[in-house]
XYZ file of C-alpha atoms in Angstrom:
298
model
C 30.898 -16.911 -13.807
C 31.994 -18.868 -10.780
C 29.727 -20.465 -8.231
C 29.851 -22.920 -5.360
C 28.884 -26.415 -6.642
C 28.004 -27.522 -3.128
C 25.715 -24.512 -2.797
C 23.992 -25.463 -6.050
C 23.344 -28.900 -4.565
C 21.813 -27.175 -1.526
C 19.541 -25.047 -3.706
C 18.338 -27.932 -5.848
C 17.729 -30.219 -2.876
C 15.825 -27.516 -0.968
C 13.312 -26.855 -3.738
C 9.849 -28.198 -3.053
C 7.931 -28.666 -6.291
C 4.150 -29.017 -6.410
C 3.129 -29.951 -9.927
C -0.108 -29.881 -11.827
C -0.841 -32.412 -14.563
C 1.554 -32.660 -17.493
C -0.261 -31.929 -20.737
C 0.658 -32.780 -24.326
C -0.509 -30.213 -26.859
C -0.491 -30.131 -30.651
C -0.230 -26.683 -32.231
C -1.240 -26.289 -35.852
C 0.399 -23.831 -38.234
C -0.027 -20.402 -36.690
C -1.085 -21.939 -33.383
C -0.764 -20.090 -30.079
C -0.145 -21.366 -26.560
C -0.623 -18.917 -23.654
C 1.512 -19.054 -20.510
C -0.543 -17.836 -17.565
C 1.087 -15.820 -14.774
C 1.246 -16.998 -11.188
C 2.720 -20.433 -11.891
C 6.106 -21.665 -13.025
C 5.605 -23.493 -16.334
C 7.917 -26.049 -17.913
C 7.675 -26.494 -21.690
C 9.470 -29.136 -23.739
C 9.379 -29.217 -27.542
C 8.792 -32.789 -28.673
C 8.422 -32.035 -32.390
C 8.273 -29.024 -34.693
C 9.045 -25.449 -33.666
C 7.715 -22.786 -31.353
C 8.715 -19.171 -30.869
C 8.761 -16.965 -27.801
C 8.752 -13.196 -27.887
C 9.678 -11.954 -24.400
C 9.053 -8.316 -25.380
C 9.894 -6.274 -22.299
C 10.353 -9.248 -19.963
C 13.720 -10.424 -18.679
C 14.648 -13.599 -20.555
C 17.780 -15.725 -20.781
C 18.685 -17.551 -23.991
C 21.051 -20.521 -23.634
C 22.455 -21.970 -26.851
C 24.119 -25.258 -25.930
C 25.657 -25.938 -29.335
C 27.208 -22.475 -29.593
C 28.128 -22.417 -25.908
C 26.600 -18.973 -25.434
C 24.141 -17.365 -23.041
C 22.585 -13.949 -23.473
C 19.583 -11.799 -22.750
C 16.899 -12.335 -25.372
C 16.456 -9.464 -27.815
C 13.434 -10.132 -29.984
C 11.694 -13.355 -30.914
C 13.502 -16.670 -30.348
C 12.567 -19.944 -32.089
C 13.065 -23.298 -30.382
C 13.088 -26.712 -32.022
C 12.560 -30.316 -30.973
C 14.709 -31.124 -27.946
C 14.645 -27.559 -26.619
C 13.100 -26.478 -23.309
C 11.598 -23.383 -21.718
C 10.869 -22.444 -18.135
C 8.508 -19.541 -17.553
C 8.726 -18.066 -14.058
C 5.120 -16.871 -14.284
C 5.909 -13.218 -13.628
C 3.485 -12.021 -16.315
C 1.414 -13.377 -19.201
C 3.254 -14.622 -22.265
C 2.346 -16.428 -25.482
C 4.195 -19.059 -27.492
C 3.404 -19.410 -31.173
C 4.267 -21.843 -33.941
C 4.594 -20.977 -37.620
C 4.531 -24.531 -38.963
C 3.133 -26.555 -36.042
C 4.545 -28.336 -33.001
C 3.983 -30.965 -30.364
C 4.857 -29.742 -26.881
C 4.622 -30.864 -23.259
C 3.672 -28.299 -20.623
C 3.532 -28.578 -16.833
C 2.397 -25.878 -14.424
C 3.908 -25.959 -10.947
C 4.464 -24.024 -7.742
C 7.923 -23.820 -6.166
C 8.615 -23.494 -2.453
C 12.122 -22.473 -1.456
C 12.345 -21.012 2.046
C 15.662 -19.220 1.742
C 14.668 -16.575 -0.814
C 12.801 -16.314 -4.080
C 14.639 -18.250 -6.777
C 16.054 -15.454 -8.971
C 14.962 -16.939 -12.281
C 14.260 -14.466 -15.100
C 10.802 -14.360 -16.654
C 11.852 -16.916 -19.271
C 14.751 -19.357 -19.523
C 15.125 -20.698 -23.082
C 17.460 -23.676 -23.489
C 18.319 -24.478 -27.089
C 19.912 -27.912 -27.317
C 18.538 -29.106 -23.973
C 18.404 -32.711 -25.238
C 22.124 -32.596 -26.075
C 23.019 -31.030 -22.737
C 20.757 -33.183 -20.564
C 19.840 -36.317 -22.554
C 18.432 -38.217 -19.565
C 16.236 -35.303 -18.471
C 15.133 -34.724 -22.069
C 14.095 -38.366 -22.370
C 11.929 -37.909 -19.273
C 10.507 -34.661 -20.635
C 9.477 -36.355 -23.875
C 7.431 -38.871 -21.888
C 5.636 -36.345 -19.696
C 1.929 -36.136 -20.303
C 1.587 -39.827 -21.045
C 0.460 -40.620 -17.504
C -3.195 -41.718 -17.634
C -5.692 -39.178 -16.346
C -8.778 -41.403 -16.105
C -9.390 -43.406 -12.949
C -9.418 -46.733 -14.783
C -5.944 -46.173 -16.242
C -4.271 -44.820 -13.136
C -1.897 -47.155 -11.325
C -0.726 -46.815 -7.756
C 2.151 -44.351 -7.548
C 1.532 -42.738 -10.972
C 1.181 -39.227 -9.541
C 4.371 -39.559 -7.488
C 6.366 -40.916 -10.422
C 5.139 -38.168 -12.753
C 5.936 -35.489 -10.166
C 9.434 -36.911 -9.742
C 9.959 -36.862 -13.507
C 8.827 -33.227 -13.738
C 11.089 -32.236 -10.844
C 14.108 -33.894 -12.462
C 13.557 -32.015 -15.727
C 13.036 -28.689 -13.937
C 16.208 -29.097 -11.888
C 18.165 -29.878 -15.047
C 16.987 -26.596 -16.611
C 17.852 -24.652 -13.445
C 21.290 -26.261 -13.420
C 21.851 -25.189 -17.032
C 20.821 -21.639 -16.145
C 23.059 -21.638 -13.036
C 26.065 -22.434 -15.234
C 25.236 -19.642 -17.663
C 26.275 -16.010 -17.670
C 22.599 -15.071 -17.314
C 22.481 -16.134 -13.655
C 23.287 -13.417 -11.076
C 26.975 -13.124 -10.359
C 28.030 -15.512 -7.648
C 24.718 -17.393 -7.577
C 24.265 -19.750 -5.915
C 26.458 -19.536 -2.876
C 26.342 -20.517 0.737
C 26.235 -17.983 3.503
C 29.814 -17.216 4.400
C 28.880 -16.637 8.040
C 28.175 -19.821 10.041
C 26.255 -17.753 12.598
C 23.820 -16.602 9.918
C 23.511 -20.168 8.669
C 22.589 -21.188 12.216
C 19.919 -18.479 12.360
C 18.422 -19.470 9.007
C 18.369 -23.149 9.954
C 16.599 -22.364 13.246
C 13.848 -20.421 11.466
C 13.366 -23.191 8.898
C 13.194 -25.824 11.642
C 10.687 -23.869 13.767
C 8.798 -21.384 11.601
C 6.032 -21.067 14.194
C 8.354 -19.772 16.900
C 7.896 -16.141 17.924
C 10.954 -14.877 16.095
C 11.969 -11.250 16.602
C 15.034 -9.412 15.372
C 16.330 -9.423 18.938
C 15.970 -13.186 19.382
C 17.497 -13.859 15.977
C 20.396 -11.492 16.658
C 20.991 -13.211 19.988
C 21.031 -16.603 18.264
C 23.570 -15.223 15.801
C 25.700 -13.783 18.640
C 25.469 -10.251 17.224
C 24.021 -6.919 18.178
C 20.643 -6.090 16.661
C 22.017 -3.484 14.234
C 24.990 -5.570 13.089
C 22.809 -8.641 12.656
C 20.158 -6.827 10.592
C 22.780 -5.333 8.278
C 24.722 -8.566 7.777
C 21.554 -10.606 7.300
C 20.230 -8.294 4.589
C 23.616 -8.284 2.863
C 23.807 -12.089 2.912
C 20.206 -13.065 2.114
C 19.014 -10.030 0.176
C 16.074 -9.364 2.479
C 15.301 -8.354 6.032
C 15.095 -10.966 8.824
C 11.343 -10.337 9.114
C 10.832 -10.947 5.379
C 12.867 -14.141 5.625
C 10.730 -15.441 8.489
C 7.552 -14.632 6.574
C 8.871 -16.376 3.468
C 9.656 -19.526 5.448
C 6.219 -19.468 7.048
C 4.457 -19.027 3.728
C 6.419 -21.892 2.171
C 5.426 -24.112 5.098
C 1.830 -22.861 4.847
C 1.616 -23.978 1.218
C 2.945 -27.390 2.167
C 0.439 -27.761 5.017
C -2.545 -26.497 3.041
C -1.590 -28.717 0.130
C -1.474 -31.694 2.502
C -5.060 -31.022 3.578
C -4.607 -29.044 6.806
C -7.248 -26.439 7.528
C -6.551 -22.716 7.541
C -6.921 -22.662 11.349
C -4.530 -25.578 11.846
C -1.960 -23.952 9.579
C -2.350 -20.578 11.261
C -1.773 -22.017 14.754
C 1.157 -24.160 13.643
C 2.898 -21.135 12.163
C 2.498 -18.983 15.250
C -0.200 -16.560 14.113
C -2.527 -15.296 16.857
C -5.564 -15.276 14.566
C -6.733 -16.805 11.308
C -7.383 -13.300 10.003
C -3.773 -12.258 10.571
C -2.505 -15.378 8.843
C -4.909 -14.884 5.919
C -3.750 -11.297 5.426
C -0.102 -12.371 5.427
C -0.818 -15.215 2.997
C -2.712 -12.931 0.603
C 0.083 -10.361 0.655
C 2.626 -13.075 -0.118
C 0.699 -15.075 -2.740
C -2.113 -12.814 -3.940
C -4.635 -15.507 -2.943
C -6.560 -16.246 0.232
C -5.391 -19.492 1.910
C -8.841 -21.073 1.581
C -8.869 -20.340 -2.161
C -5.301 -21.611 -2.550
C -6.227 -24.836 -0.717
C -9.350 -25.358 -2.873
C -7.396 -24.720 -6.089
C -4.732 -27.200 -5.050
C -7.398 -29.805 -4.289
C -8.976 -29.269 -7.710
C -5.594 -29.535 -9.476
C -4.769 -32.784 -7.689
C -8.191 -34.204 -8.562
C -7.928 -33.204 -12.247
């Protein structure tokens, strides 16, 4: 497939990654490791072997050594130096026949343009050969101290940066594969639409309507709506909501109250904001904020 390298840079740089703690797990022979839905999960095989059985889920299998990429049909075994990203669309279970040491990190991704079109699972066989620097980082994840006495200033930031680097390397491998949607990623071909998108991202709390957005894009309402949906894969209203929800997660994660976040994002009431947030995330903003606080403290 062909894609715009500059657009890939845009996608990778625009991703906001909020990570939970990196955990090192040892699976005995016949051991199982569940992948819970609702979070993106990064898995790196440090030693041994694990198998994934996507069943009816959409999964992409990249084999670096063979230079192939295909949809997964049946169980797939990964060895030391291989990586997996689960998009968290539904529950899944990894298992090991002979035992394994793995690193896992749960995370939330914020990308205001549109949902990152990752399949349910991305399996990268030979990740260490393809991305040796990222693999070296992955192998060290989970070694950050978790007790207060062992924590040094900046540990959480450094660990988050390491996780982000590994995740972006996996996404880059997937973007180069034939599993990624044709033409992904690409920039908007229309500079007027780019101007509209940038304005929404810069001021998500503005009272954006289709009419005001169409005017900003120098188009009629009907032409603008059609071209926007064709370019971004969603309606202008859905795009605005997605940007607001991404900003809401950032604000709530930074400690802002639900009321502060609601006002900043242009909602006339906390109730209206809470309904929109629940529809978008499946969780009330107060619960999401509390969960984030607990994950940071753990």
